[in-house]
Amino acid sequence: MPVNSAMVAAIVNTGQGYTQLNTFSAFLNMSNMSNPLYQKIHNDLIKHTKYTAIETMEMAGREEARLAMEENNVNKNGIPLITVVADSTWSKRSYKSNYNALSGVATIIGYRTKKILFMGIRNKFCAVCQKAESNEKEVSVHKCFKNWERTSTSMEADIIVEGFRQSMSMHNVIFNKLISDGDSSVMKKLSLAKPYGPDIFIKKIECVNHILRNYCNRIADISSRRKGVPPG
């Protein structure tokens, strides 16, 4: 990898940007690249990362399909039936009360291979759009990553439903079993979307780790409550 590309990749993967790279270079008494060059490499890096991610997910899908066919887990049309694990995360913690994260990501992982089959991102914020709005100016031409207007809590279900809808076109498989947490909104959205038609039922399997965590949280919540004072 060329040194400029390596610098941009490193700064992006540590959650920083051009300003931080400029400061870092100054401390090393090293000349930094210009901002236009940084942006060009940054955009090229995004494209390369996206293509690599899609290629890797397609390879994982073929592996999952092969394993399912070896175990004869196919429907009447010979399409492999896959068990998947799905979960999501936000850009910041909610602490069970503050559900206002500006971005979220969810992934669908093959149960047998433990490899990612689908990933989706939802963003409610764009710095360029926000700056233009604050200054009451027209938004300049730019690549906008804002793709979500609804609540942060609905990001997970929307991404997972999208992943189920694309399983046939992307992998030629059916996700017929879903291992996930106790969030009922995901299954509700899947039952309404019917990604494989009305005749294919998607079975939900509760994740043992989430069940145990929720059980422990409930015990901790009960133990922390103060006993009420009996009436005088």
Short mmCIF file of N, CA and C in Angstrom, two decimals, residues 19-136:
data_model
loop_
_atom_site.label_atom_id
_atom_site.label_comp_id
_atom_site.label_asym_id
_atom_site.label_seq_id
_atom_site.Cartn_x
_atom_site.Cartn_y
_atom_site.Cartn_z
N THR A 19 -7.65 16.84 10.03
CA THR A 19 -7.08 17.76 11.03
C THR A 19 -6.16 17.02 11.99
N GLN A 20 -6.58 15.85 12.44
CA GLN A 20 -5.75 15.06 13.35
C GLN A 20 -4.49 14.55 12.65
N LEU A 21 -4.62 14.19 11.36
CA LEU A 21 -3.45 13.76 10.60
C LEU A 21 -2.46 14.90 10.44
N ASN A 22 -2.97 16.09 10.26
CA ASN A 22 -2.11 17.28 10.14
C ASN A 22 -1.34 17.52 11.43
N THR A 23 -2.03 17.39 12.56
CA THR A 23 -1.38 17.57 13.86
C THR A 23 -0.33 16.49 14.09
N PHE A 24 -0.70 15.26 13.77
CA PHE A 24 0.23 14.13 13.94
C PHE A 24 1.50 14.34 13.11
N SER A 25 1.32 14.79 11.86
CA SER A 25 2.47 15.02 10.99
C SER A 25 3.35 16.14 11.52
N ALA A 26 2.73 17.18 12.10
CA ALA A 26 3.50 18.30 12.65
C ALA A 26 4.38 17.86 13.80
N PHE A 27 3.85 16.98 14.67
CA PHE A 27 4.65 16.48 15.79
C PHE A 27 5.84 15.66 15.31
N LEU A 28 5.67 14.98 14.17
CA LEU A 28 6.77 14.19 13.61
C LEU A 28 7.69 15.03 12.73
N ASN A 29 7.38 16.35 12.63
CA ASN A 29 8.15 17.25 11.76
C ASN A 29 8.18 16.69 10.33
N MET A 30 7.00 16.25 9.88
CA MET A 30 6.87 15.61 8.58
C MET A 30 5.83 16.34 7.75
N SER A 31 6.11 16.56 6.49
CA SER A 31 5.17 17.24 5.61
C SER A 31 3.93 16.37 5.42
N ASN A 32 2.80 17.03 5.45
CA ASN A 32 1.54 16.32 5.28
C ASN A 32 1.01 16.53 3.87
N MET A 33 0.15 15.64 3.41
CA MET A 33 -0.49 15.80 2.11
C MET A 33 -1.52 16.92 2.18
N SER A 34 -1.91 17.42 1.04
CA SER A 34 -2.93 18.47 0.99
C SER A 34 -4.30 17.88 1.28
N ASN A 35 -5.22 18.76 1.66
CA ASN A 35 -6.58 18.31 1.96
C ASN A 35 -7.28 17.70 0.74
N PRO A 36 -7.17 18.32 -0.46
CA PRO A 36 -7.80 17.68 -1.64
C PRO A 36 -7.25 16.28 -1.92
N LEU A 37 -5.95 16.09 -1.75
CA LEU A 37 -5.37 14.77 -1.97
C LEU A 37 -5.88 13.78 -0.93
N TYR A 38 -5.98 14.26 0.32
CA TYR A 38 -6.51 13.40 1.39
C TYR A 38 -7.93 12.95 1.06
N GLN A 39 -8.77 13.88 0.62
CA GLN A 39 -10.16 13.55 0.30
C GLN A 39 -10.24 12.57 -0.86
N LYS A 40 -9.37 12.73 -1.87
CA LYS A 40 -9.37 11.81 -3.01
C LYS A 40 -9.00 10.40 -2.56
N ILE A 41 -7.94 10.28 -1.76
CA ILE A 41 -7.52 8.96 -1.27
C ILE A 41 -8.60 8.37 -0.37
N HIS A 42 -9.21 9.23 0.44
CA HIS A 42 -10.28 8.79 1.35
C HIS A 42 -11.44 8.19 0.57
N ASN A 43 -11.86 8.85 -0.52
CA ASN A 43 -12.97 8.34 -1.33
C ASN A 43 -12.59 7.04 -2.03
N ASP A 44 -11.35 6.97 -2.53
CA ASP A 44 -10.89 5.73 -3.18
C ASP A 44 -10.85 4.58 -2.17
N LEU A 45 -10.45 4.90 -0.95
CA LEU A 45 -10.37 3.89 0.11
C LEU A 45 -11.76 3.35 0.46
N ILE A 46 -12.74 4.25 0.48
CA ILE A 46 -14.12 3.83 0.75
C ILE A 46 -14.61 2.85 -0.31
N LYS A 47 -14.35 3.17 -1.58
CA LYS A 47 -14.77 2.29 -2.67
C LYS A 47 -14.10 0.92 -2.56
N HIS A 48 -12.80 0.92 -2.30
CA HIS A 48 -12.06 -0.34 -2.20
C HIS A 48 -12.58 -1.18 -1.03
N THR A 49 -12.82 -0.51 0.10
CA THR A 49 -13.32 -1.21 1.29
C THR A 49 -14.70 -1.82 1.03
N LYS A 50 -15.56 -1.05 0.34
CA LYS A 50 -16.91 -1.52 0.04
C LYS A 50 -16.86 -2.75 -0.87
N TYR A 51 -16.06 -2.69 -1.93
CA TYR A 51 -15.98 -3.82 -2.86
C TYR A 51 -15.41 -5.06 -2.17
N THR A 52 -14.40 -4.85 -1.32
CA THR A 52 -13.80 -5.97 -0.60
C THR A 52 -14.81 -6.60 0.36
N ALA A 53 -15.59 -5.76 1.05
CA ALA A 53 -16.60 -6.26 1.98
C ALA A 53 -17.66 -7.07 1.26
N ILE A 54 -18.13 -6.57 0.11
CA ILE A 54 -19.16 -7.30 -0.66
C ILE A 54 -18.61 -8.63 -1.15
N GLU A 55 -17.39 -8.62 -1.65
CA GLU A 55 -16.77 -9.86 -2.14
C GLU A 55 -16.62 -10.88 -1.03
N THR A 56 -16.22 -10.41 0.16
CA THR A 56 -16.05 -11.31 1.30
C THR A 56 -17.38 -11.89 1.75
N MET A 57 -18.44 -11.08 1.75
CA MET A 57 -19.76 -11.57 2.15
C MET A 57 -20.30 -12.58 1.14
N GLU A 58 -20.04 -12.34 -0.14
CA GLU A 58 -20.48 -13.29 -1.16
C GLU A 58 -19.76 -14.63 -1.01
N MET A 59 -18.48 -14.60 -0.68
CA MET A 59 -17.73 -15.84 -0.44
C MET A 59 -18.30 -16.58 0.77
N ALA A 60 -18.64 -15.84 1.82
CA ALA A 60 -19.23 -16.46 3.01
C ALA A 60 -20.59 -17.08 2.69
N GLY A 61 -21.36 -16.41 1.83
CA GLY A 61 -22.66 -16.95 1.43
C GLY A 61 -22.53 -18.26 0.68
N ARG A 62 -21.53 -18.34 -0.20
CA ARG A 62 -21.32 -19.59 -0.94
C ARG A 62 -20.91 -20.72 -0.01
N GLU A 63 -20.11 -20.38 1.00
CA GLU A 63 -19.69 -21.40 1.97
C GLU A 63 -20.87 -21.89 2.80
N GLU A 64 -21.71 -20.96 3.24
CA GLU A 64 -22.91 -21.34 4.01
C GLU A 64 -23.84 -22.21 3.16
N ALA A 65 -24.01 -21.85 1.89
CA ALA A 65 -24.87 -22.62 1.00
C ALA A 65 -24.33 -24.03 0.81
N ARG A 66 -23.03 -24.16 0.66
CA ARG A 66 -22.42 -25.49 0.47
C ARG A 66 -22.64 -26.36 1.70
N LEU A 67 -22.46 -25.80 2.89
CA LEU A 67 -22.64 -26.56 4.12
C LEU A 67 -24.10 -26.98 4.29
N ALA A 68 -25.02 -26.09 3.93
CA ALA A 68 -26.44 -26.42 4.05
C ALA A 68 -26.82 -27.55 3.09
N MET A 69 -26.29 -27.52 1.89
CA MET A 69 -26.61 -28.56 0.91
C MET A 69 -25.99 -29.90 1.30
N GLU A 70 -24.81 -29.85 1.92
CA GLU A 70 -24.20 -31.10 2.39
C GLU A 70 -25.04 -31.75 3.48
N GLU A 71 -25.74 -30.93 4.28
CA GLU A 71 -26.60 -31.44 5.33
C GLU A 71 -28.05 -31.62 4.85
N ASN A 72 -28.27 -31.39 3.57
CA ASN A 72 -29.59 -31.52 2.95
C ASN A 72 -30.61 -30.55 3.54
N ASN A 73 -30.14 -29.39 3.97
CA ASN A 73 -31.03 -28.35 4.46
C ASN A 73 -31.43 -27.46 3.29
N VAL A 74 -32.36 -27.96 2.50
CA VAL A 74 -32.84 -27.23 1.33
C VAL A 74 -34.36 -27.32 1.28
N ASN A 75 -34.96 -26.38 0.56
CA ASN A 75 -36.41 -26.45 0.41
C ASN A 75 -36.78 -27.30 -0.81
N LYS A 76 -38.02 -27.34 -1.17
CA LYS A 76 -38.47 -28.21 -2.27
C LYS A 76 -37.91 -27.79 -3.62
N ASN A 77 -37.44 -26.54 -3.70
CA ASN A 77 -36.84 -26.05 -4.95
C ASN A 77 -35.32 -26.18 -4.95
N GLY A 78 -34.77 -26.79 -3.91
CA GLY A 78 -33.32 -26.98 -3.83
C GLY A 78 -32.55 -25.77 -3.35
N ILE A 79 -33.23 -24.75 -2.82
CA ILE A 79 -32.56 -23.57 -2.32
C ILE A 79 -32.10 -23.82 -0.88
N PRO A 80 -30.83 -23.56 -0.56
CA PRO A 80 -30.32 -23.82 0.80
C PRO A 80 -31.04 -22.99 1.85
N LEU A 81 -31.31 -23.62 3.00
CA LEU A 81 -31.94 -22.96 4.14
C LEU A 81 -30.87 -22.69 5.19
N ILE A 82 -30.72 -21.42 5.55
CA ILE A 82 -29.60 -20.99 6.39
C ILE A 82 -30.09 -20.48 7.73
N THR A 83 -29.39 -20.88 8.80
CA THR A 83 -29.61 -20.29 10.12
C THR A 83 -28.63 -19.14 10.31
N VAL A 84 -29.14 -17.99 10.73
CA VAL A 84 -28.30 -16.80 10.87
C VAL A 84 -28.44 -16.19 12.26
N VAL A 85 -27.44 -15.42 12.62
CA VAL A 85 -27.43 -14.66 13.86
C VAL A 85 -27.43 -13.18 13.49
N ALA A 86 -28.26 -12.38 14.15
CA ALA A 86 -28.35 -10.95 13.81
C ALA A 86 -28.36 -10.11 15.07
N ASP A 87 -27.69 -8.98 14.99
CA ASP A 87 -27.69 -8.02 16.10
C ASP A 87 -27.24 -6.67 15.56
N SER A 88 -27.42 -5.65 16.38
CA SER A 88 -27.09 -4.29 15.94
C SER A 88 -26.42 -3.52 17.07
N THR A 89 -25.93 -2.35 16.72
CA THR A 89 -25.35 -1.45 17.71
C THR A 89 -25.52 -0.02 17.23
N TRP A 90 -25.48 0.91 18.17
CA TRP A 90 -25.57 2.33 17.84
C TRP A 90 -24.21 2.99 18.03
N SER A 91 -24.13 4.24 17.56
CA SER A 91 -22.88 5.00 17.68
C SER A 91 -22.61 5.45 19.11
N LYS A 92 -23.61 5.35 19.96
CA LYS A 92 -23.41 5.65 21.39
C LYS A 92 -24.39 4.83 22.22
N ARG A 93 -24.06 4.64 23.48
CA ARG A 93 -24.90 3.83 24.36
C ARG A 93 -26.20 4.57 24.69
N SER A 94 -27.25 3.80 24.87
CA SER A 94 -28.55 4.38 25.19
C SER A 94 -28.81 4.42 26.68
N TYR A 95 -28.10 3.55 27.43
CA TYR A 95 -28.31 3.42 28.88
C TYR A 95 -29.79 3.17 29.19
N LYS A 96 -30.46 2.46 28.27
CA LYS A 96 -31.85 2.02 28.42
C LYS A 96 -32.85 3.17 28.54
N SER A 97 -32.44 4.38 28.15
CA SER A 97 -33.36 5.50 28.26
C SER A 97 -33.18 6.54 27.15
N ASN A 98 -31.94 6.76 26.71
CA ASN A 98 -31.65 7.84 25.77
C ASN A 98 -31.39 7.28 24.37
N TYR A 99 -32.48 6.99 23.65
CA TYR A 99 -32.37 6.35 22.34
C TYR A 99 -32.34 7.41 21.23
N ASN A 100 -31.26 8.15 21.15
CA ASN A 100 -31.18 9.21 20.13
C ASN A 100 -29.87 9.18 19.37
N ALA A 101 -29.26 8.01 19.22
CA ALA A 101 -28.02 7.90 18.45
C ALA A 101 -28.26 8.33 17.01
N LEU A 102 -27.25 8.96 16.42
CA LEU A 102 -27.37 9.48 15.06
C LEU A 102 -27.04 8.44 14.00
N SER A 103 -26.44 7.32 14.39
CA SER A 103 -26.13 6.27 13.41
C SER A 103 -26.17 4.91 14.09
N GLY A 104 -26.42 3.90 13.28
CA GLY A 104 -26.46 2.53 13.79
C GLY A 104 -26.07 1.56 12.70
N VAL A 105 -25.61 0.40 13.11
CA VAL A 105 -25.20 -0.64 12.17
C VAL A 105 -25.74 -1.98 12.66
N ALA A 106 -26.12 -2.83 11.73
CA ALA A 106 -26.58 -4.18 12.06
C ALA A 106 -25.94 -5.17 11.10
N THR A 107 -25.70 -6.38 11.58
CA THR A 107 -25.08 -7.42 10.76
C THR A 107 -25.87 -8.71 10.86
N ILE A 108 -25.82 -9.48 9.79
CA ILE A 108 -26.37 -10.83 9.75
C ILE A 108 -25.21 -11.78 9.52
N ILE A 109 -25.03 -12.74 10.42
CA ILE A 109 -23.87 -13.64 10.40
C ILE A 109 -24.34 -15.08 10.23
N GLY A 110 -23.65 -15.82 9.41
CA GLY A 110 -23.96 -17.23 9.23
C GLY A 110 -23.65 -18.03 10.48
N TYR A 111 -24.59 -18.86 10.92
CA TYR A 111 -24.41 -19.60 12.16
C TYR A 111 -23.29 -20.64 12.04
N ARG A 112 -23.18 -21.28 10.89
CA ARG A 112 -22.16 -22.34 10.74
C ARG A 112 -20.76 -21.77 10.57
N THR A 113 -20.62 -20.78 9.70
CA THR A 113 -19.28 -20.26 9.37
C THR A 113 -18.84 -19.15 10.31
N LYS A 114 -19.78 -18.51 11.01
CA LYS A 114 -19.48 -17.34 11.86
C LYS A 114 -18.93 -16.18 11.04
N LYS A 115 -19.34 -16.11 9.77
CA LYS A 115 -18.88 -15.04 8.87
C LYS A 115 -20.05 -14.14 8.49
N ILE A 116 -19.74 -12.88 8.21
CA ILE A 116 -20.77 -11.89 7.91
C ILE A 116 -21.37 -12.14 6.53
N LEU A 117 -22.70 -12.18 6.47
CA LEU A 117 -23.43 -12.36 5.22
C LEU A 117 -24.07 -11.06 4.74
N PHE A 118 -24.33 -10.15 5.67
CA PHE A 118 -24.93 -8.86 5.31
C PHE A 118 -24.63 -7.84 6.39
N MET A 119 -24.44 -6.60 5.95
CA MET A 119 -24.23 -5.51 6.90
C MET A 119 -24.90 -4.26 6.36
N GLY A 120 -25.55 -3.52 7.23
CA GLY A 120 -26.22 -2.29 6.82
C GLY A 120 -25.98 -1.18 7.81
N ILE A 121 -26.02 0.06 7.32
CA ILE A 121 -25.76 1.25 8.15
C ILE A 121 -26.89 2.25 7.94
N ARG A 122 -27.31 2.88 9.02
CA ARG A 122 -28.31 3.94 8.96
C ARG A 122 -27.74 5.19 9.63
N ASN A 123 -27.76 6.31 8.90
CA ASN A 123 -27.25 7.59 9.40
C ASN A 123 -28.35 8.64 9.39
N LYS A 124 -28.47 9.37 10.49
CA LYS A 124 -29.44 10.45 10.59
C LYS A 124 -28.77 11.83 10.48
N PHE A 125 -27.47 11.84 10.22
CA PHE A 125 -26.73 13.10 10.27
C PHE A 125 -25.73 13.19 9.13
N CYS A 126 -25.60 14.35 8.54
CA CYS A 126 -24.57 14.66 7.55
C CYS A 126 -23.98 16.01 7.91
N ALA A 127 -22.67 16.08 8.12
CA ALA A 127 -22.02 17.32 8.55
C ALA A 127 -22.18 18.43 7.52
N VAL A 128 -22.08 18.09 6.23
CA VAL A 128 -22.19 19.11 5.18
C VAL A 128 -23.60 19.68 5.14
N CYS A 129 -24.59 18.80 5.19
CA CYS A 129 -25.99 19.25 5.17
C CYS A 129 -26.31 20.09 6.41
N GLN A 130 -25.82 19.65 7.57
CA GLN A 130 -26.10 20.35 8.81
C GLN A 130 -25.47 21.74 8.80
N LYS A 131 -24.25 21.84 8.29
CA LYS A 131 -23.56 23.13 8.24
C LYS A 131 -24.29 24.10 7.33
N ALA A 132 -24.73 23.61 6.18
CA ALA A 132 -25.47 24.45 5.24
C ALA A 132 -26.79 24.92 5.84
N GLU A 133 -27.45 24.02 6.55
CA GLU A 133 -28.73 24.37 7.19
C GLU A 133 -28.53 25.40 8.29
N SER A 134 -27.46 25.24 9.07
CA SER A 134 -27.19 26.18 10.16
C SER A 134 -26.87 27.57 9.63
N ASN A 135 -26.17 27.61 8.49
CA ASN A 135 -25.79 28.90 7.90
C ASN A 135 -26.84 29.42 6.92
N GLU A 136 -27.95 28.68 6.80
CA GLU A 136 -29.04 29.04 5.90
C GLU A 136 -28.53 29.24 4.48
#
